[in-house]
Coordinates of C-alpha atoms and ligand atoms in Angstrom, one line a residue:
M1 CA 1.0 8.4 1.9
I2 CA 3.4 10.0 2.2
E3 CA 2.4 13.6 4.3
G4 CA 2.1 16.7 2.1
I5 CA 2.1 14.9 -1.1
N6 CA -1.0 13.8 -2.7
M7 CA -3.3 15.4 0.5
D8 CA -6.9 17.2 -0.3
K9 CA -7.2 19.0 3.0
R10 CA -11.7 20.2 2.2
P11 CA -14.3 17.8 3.5
I12 CA -16.9 14.9 2.4
G13 CA -19.6 16.6 1.5
I14 CA -22.5 13.7 2.1
F15 CA -25.8 15.5 1.8
D16 CA -29.7 12.8 2.1
S17 CA -33.3 14.0 2.4
G18 CA -32.9 14.1 6.0
I19 CA -31.9 11.9 9.1
G20 CA -31.3 8.6 7.2
G21 CA -28.0 9.4 6.3
L22 CA -27.0 9.4 9.1
T23 CA -26.8 5.2 9.0
V24 CA -24.3 6.5 6.4
A25 CA -22.1 9.3 7.3
K26 CA -22.1 6.9 10.9
E27 CA -20.0 4.6 9.3
I28 CA -17.5 7.0 7.1
F29 CA -17.1 8.3 10.2
A30 CA -15.8 5.4 11.0
C31 CA -13.7 4.4 8.3
L32 CA -12.3 8.0 7.4
P33 CA -11.8 9.0 10.8
R34 CA -9.4 12.3 9.6
E35 CA -11.4 13.5 7.3
D36 CA -13.7 16.2 7.7
I37 CA -17.4 16.6 6.8
V38 CA -20.2 18.3 6.2
Y39 CA -23.8 16.3 6.2
F40 CA -26.7 17.8 4.8
G41 CA -30.2 17.0 5.3
D42 CA -32.1 18.0 3.0
T43 CA -35.5 18.5 5.7
A44 CA -37.5 21.0 4.1
R45 CA -38.3 19.2 1.6
V46 CA -38.3 15.4 2.9
P47 CA -39.7 12.5 1.8
Y48 CA -38.0 12.0 -1.2
G49 CA -39.6 8.3 -1.1
T50 CA -43.2 9.6 -2.3
K51 CA -41.8 12.3 -4.7
S52 CA -41.3 12.3 -9.2
P53 CA -38.2 10.9 -9.8
Q54 CA -38.3 14.6 -11.7
T55 CA -38.6 16.5 -8.9
V56 CA -36.6 14.4 -6.7
K57 CA -32.9 15.0 -9.4
K58 CA -34.0 19.1 -9.4
F59 CA -33.8 18.7 -5.1
S60 CA -30.3 16.2 -6.1
C61 CA -28.4 18.7 -7.7
S62 CA -29.4 21.5 -5.6
N63 CA -28.1 19.9 -2.6
T64 CA -24.9 18.4 -4.8
K65 CA -24.7 22.4 -5.7
F66 CA -25.1 23.8 -1.3
L67 CA -21.9 21.0 -1.0
M68 CA -19.8 22.6 -3.6
S69 CA -19.9 25.6 -1.9
Q70 CA -18.8 23.9 0.8
K71 CA -15.8 23.3 -1.3
V72 CA -16.1 19.6 -0.7
K73 CA -13.8 16.9 -2.2
I74 CA -16.1 14.2 -3.1
V75 CA -19.9 13.7 -2.9
I76 CA -21.5 10.9 -1.2
V77 CA -25.1 10.7 -1.8
A78 CA -26.3 9.1 0.7
C79 CA -30.1 8.6 -0.1
N80 CA -31.2 5.0 -1.6
T81 CA -33.4 7.5 -3.7
A82 CA -31.5 10.1 -5.1
S83 CA -29.3 7.5 -6.0
A84 CA -32.0 5.4 -7.1
T85 CA -33.3 8.9 -9.6
S86 CA -30.3 10.8 -9.6
F87 CA -27.1 8.9 -10.1
G88 CA -26.6 9.4 -13.6
K89 CA -27.5 13.2 -13.5
L90 CA -25.7 14.2 -10.8
R91 CA -22.7 12.6 -12.5
A92 CA -23.6 14.3 -16.2
E93 CA -23.7 18.1 -14.2
F94 CA -21.0 17.6 -12.1
P95 CA -18.3 16.0 -13.6
S96 CA -15.2 17.8 -12.3
I97 CA -15.8 15.9 -8.6
P98 CA -16.3 12.3 -7.9
I99 CA -20.1 11.5 -6.5
I100 CA -20.7 7.9 -4.9
G101 CA -24.2 6.9 -4.3
V102 CA -25.5 3.4 -2.1
I103 CA -27.0 1.9 -4.4
G104 CA -24.1 -0.1 -6.7
P105 CA -21.6 -1.4 -3.4
A106 CA -25.1 -2.8 -2.3
V107 CA -25.5 -4.6 -5.1
K108 CA -22.4 -6.0 -4.9
L109 CA -22.3 -7.5 -1.5
A110 CA -26.2 -9.1 -2.3
L111 CA -24.8 -10.8 -5.6
M112 CA -21.6 -11.8 -3.2
C113 CA -24.1 -13.3 -1.1
T114 CA -26.4 -14.7 -2.5
K115 CA -25.8 -18.4 -4.1
N116 CA -29.1 -19.3 -5.4
K117 CA -29.3 -16.3 -7.0
K118 CA -32.7 -14.9 -5.9
I119 CA -31.7 -11.2 -4.0
G120 CA -34.8 -8.7 -2.8
V121 CA -34.7 -5.5 -2.1
I122 CA -37.3 -3.0 -0.1
G123 CA -36.6 0.6 -0.5
T124 CA -39.8 4.0 -0.7
E125 CA -42.2 3.7 -3.4
S126 CA -39.8 5.7 -5.4
T127 CA -37.0 4.1 -5.5
I128 CA -38.9 0.3 -6.0
S129 CA -40.4 1.8 -8.9
S130 CA -37.0 3.0 -10.8
N131 CA -36.0 0.0 -11.3
A132 CA -32.1 1.0 -10.4
Y133 CA -30.8 -2.2 -8.2
L134 CA -32.7 -4.9 -11.6
K135 CA -30.7 -1.8 -13.6
E136 CA -27.5 -2.0 -11.7
I137 CA -27.9 -6.1 -11.1
R138 CA -27.7 -6.7 -15.3
K139 CA -24.4 -4.4 -15.8
F140 CA -22.9 -8.7 -13.4
K141 CA -25.5 -10.9 -13.9
S142 CA -28.2 -11.6 -16.2
N143 CA -29.4 -14.5 -13.7
V144 CA -30.7 -12.9 -11.5
S145 CA -33.4 -12.5 -10.4
L146 CA -34.8 -9.2 -8.9
F147 CA -37.4 -9.5 -6.1
G148 CA -38.9 -6.1 -5.3
Q149 CA -41.6 -4.5 -2.4
S150 CA -42.0 -1.0 -1.1
C151 CA -42.5 0.0 2.3
P152 CA -43.8 2.7 3.1
L153 CA -44.8 3.1 6.5
F154 CA -40.7 1.9 7.1
V155 CA -39.7 5.5 8.1
P156 CA -42.6 7.1 10.5
L157 CA -42.0 4.4 12.0
V158 CA -38.4 4.7 11.9
E159 CA -38.0 8.6 12.6
E160 CA -40.5 7.9 15.1
G161 CA -38.8 5.5 16.9
W162 CA -41.4 2.8 16.9
I163 CA -38.1 0.3 16.3
D164 CA -38.8 -2.6 18.4
R165 CA -42.9 -2.1 19.5
K166 CA -45.2 -5.4 18.5
E167 CA -46.7 -2.9 15.6
T168 CA -43.6 -2.6 14.0
L169 CA -42.8 -6.1 13.8
L170 CA -46.9 -7.3 12.4
I171 CA -46.6 -4.2 9.7
A172 CA -42.9 -5.9 8.4
K173 CA -44.7 -9.2 8.7
K174 CA -46.9 -8.1 6.4
Y175 CA -44.4 -6.5 3.9
L176 CA -41.4 -8.7 4.1
T177 CA -43.7 -12.1 3.4
P178 CA -44.7 -12.0 -0.4
L179 CA -40.5 -12.1 -0.5
K180 CA -39.8 -14.6 2.7
R181 CA -42.5 -16.6 -0.6
K182 CA -40.4 -16.4 -2.8
K183 CA -37.2 -17.8 -0.7
I184 CA -34.9 -15.0 -1.4
D185 CA -31.4 -15.8 -0.3
A186 CA -30.6 -11.9 0.2
L187 CA -32.1 -9.4 0.9
I188 CA -30.7 -5.8 0.1
L189 CA -32.0 -3.0 2.2
G190 CA -32.9 -0.3 -0.1
C191 CA -33.7 3.1 2.2
T192 CA -31.3 4.6 4.2
H193 CA -33.4 4.5 7.5
Y194 CA -33.8 0.7 7.8
P195 CA -30.4 -0.8 9.1
M196 CA -32.9 1.4 12.3
L197 CA -35.2 -1.6 11.6
K198 CA -32.4 -4.5 11.2
S199 CA -33.2 -6.5 14.3
V200 CA -37.2 -7.2 13.2
I201 CA -35.9 -7.7 9.5
K202 CA -33.9 -10.7 10.2
K203 CA -36.0 -12.0 12.5
I204 CA -38.7 -12.3 9.7
M205 CA -36.8 -13.3 7.8
G206 CA -34.6 -16.1 9.3
K207 CA -30.8 -17.2 9.4
G208 CA -31.4 -18.0 6.1
V209 CA -31.3 -14.8 4.4
A210 CA -28.5 -12.2 4.8
V211 CA -29.9 -8.8 4.9
I212 CA -27.5 -6.2 3.1
D213 CA -26.6 -2.9 5.0
S214 CA -24.5 -1.0 2.4
A215 CA -24.0 1.9 5.0
R216 CA -20.1 -0.2 5.4
A217 CA -19.4 -0.2 1.9
V218 CA -20.1 3.4 0.8
A219 CA -17.6 4.1 3.4
E220 CA -15.3 1.4 2.0
K221 CA -16.1 3.0 -1.6
C222 CA -15.4 5.7 -0.4
K223 CA -11.8 5.2 1.5
K224 CA -11.0 3.8 -1.5
V225 CA -11.4 7.0 -3.8
L226 CA -10.0 9.2 -1.9
E227 CA -7.2 6.4 -2.0
E228 CA -6.6 6.3 -6.2
K229 CA -7.4 9.9 -6.8
G230 CA -4.1 10.7 -3.7
L231 CA -7.8 12.7 -2.1
F232 CA -6.4 12.2 1.5
N233 CA -6.4 14.9 3.8
G234 CA -3.1 13.4 5.8
K235 CA -4.2 15.4 8.9
K236 CA -3.2 13.8 12.1
R237 CA -6.3 15.0 14.4
N238 CA -9.7 14.0 14.3
G239 CA -11.9 15.7 11.6
W240 CA -14.4 18.1 12.5
H241 CA -18.4 17.3 11.2
K242 CA -20.6 20.1 10.4
F243 CA -24.8 19.2 10.2
F244 CA -26.2 21.3 8.3
V245 CA -30.3 21.2 7.6
S246 CA -32.6 23.8 5.1
D247 CA -35.3 22.8 7.9
N248 CA -36.0 22.6 12.1
P249 CA -32.1 22.0 12.9
L250 CA -34.0 21.1 16.1
R251 CA -35.9 18.0 15.5
F252 CA -33.3 16.9 12.6
K253 CA -30.0 17.3 16.4
R254 CA -33.2 14.9 18.6
A255 CA -33.5 12.5 15.9
G256 CA -30.5 12.9 14.4
Q257 CA -28.6 11.9 17.6
K258 CA -30.5 7.8 17.7
F259 CA -28.8 7.6 14.4
L260 CA -25.6 8.2 15.2
G261 CA -25.0 7.1 18.3
R262 CA -23.5 10.1 19.7
K263 CA -24.6 13.9 20.1
I264 CA -24.6 16.0 17.9
D265 CA -23.7 19.7 18.8
K266 CA -24.5 21.7 16.8
V267 CA -26.7 22.1 13.3
A268 CA -27.6 25.2 11.2
Q269 CA -30.2 25.8 8.9
I270 CA -29.6 27.1 5.2
D271 CA -32.3 27.8 2.6
I272 CA -32.6 25.4 0.3
G273 CA -34.2 27.4 -2.4
Ligands
DGL301 N1 -33.7 9.0 2.6 C1 -35.1 8.4 2.2 C2 -34.1 6.6 1.1 O1 -33.3 6.6 1.0 C3 -35.7 7.8 2.7 C4 -37.0 9.4 3.4 C5 -37.6 9.3 2.1 O2 -37.9 8.9 1.9 O3 -37.0 10.7 2.0 O4 -34.8 6.2 0.4

C-alpha cells in the first residue's frame, strides 16, 4: 500500500452480547495492530443465547447502529448467536458497510480439517437451533454431516472463571460425550466463550479431533476485506482501542481483562435503548 492512497482512518467496529467477543477482538488487535477499534458489549441485554431470533435481530440492529454512530468502516459480529440469527438482516439493513460474522470463517476451517466428513458444533441454544452452521456448510458441501450440541452452562462457568475446575470437566463430559460417540473429527467452538475452555474440551475429545476456534480466521477475514476494499488505516503508530458497554462497566473491565489477557483502561457506558 502506498501511504496516502487507499487509506481510511475510521475505526473497526466489533460487537458482542457482552465480554465473550473479546476472544475475537484479541485476535483482531494482534492481526491489525495499527487499526483503531471500537468494541461494544451489550451487557445490559446479555445473554443472547437463550433469546428468540426476533429479539436478537433487534439487538444486533441497534448495536450496529451504535457502531455506525461511531463512524466505523466495517462491523465484526463477534457473537455466534447474533451471527447465526441476524447476519442476513444486518447485511440487508446496513448495505453501505462491510459486515463480517463468525460462522463462515469457522465453517471454512472445519471443512479444511475434516477427513471423515463428520463435524460437530457446540454453541448456545439459539445458535444450535438456528441451523446456521449447517446452512453454511451446505453452501459448499452436501456430503458432510453436522452434529450440534448446545452447552448452556459453559457461558456462566467461563464468566465465573471456572475454567479448570473438576465440576467443569464433568459438565463438559456430559455435553461432549454424544458428539464423541458420533465419531466426529472436527469440532467447531460455536460460541465466543468456548475458546476459554479449549483445553478441557481438547482433553475430552482427544487427539483425533480438531478443535476449531474461529477467532483468528475472523481476524484474517477482516484483514482481507480491509485490503480488498482499500480500507487500511495506514498509520505508523499502534491503534487505540475503545470499549463501550450498555451496563456495569466495572464488571466488564474485571472479567474482560481475563479474556483479553491484558489491562482494559477505560470502559464507557452507553444507553442502547
Ligand atoms: N456471545 C454469545 C455467543 O457467542 C454467548 C453469550 C450469550 O449467550 O449472549 O453465542
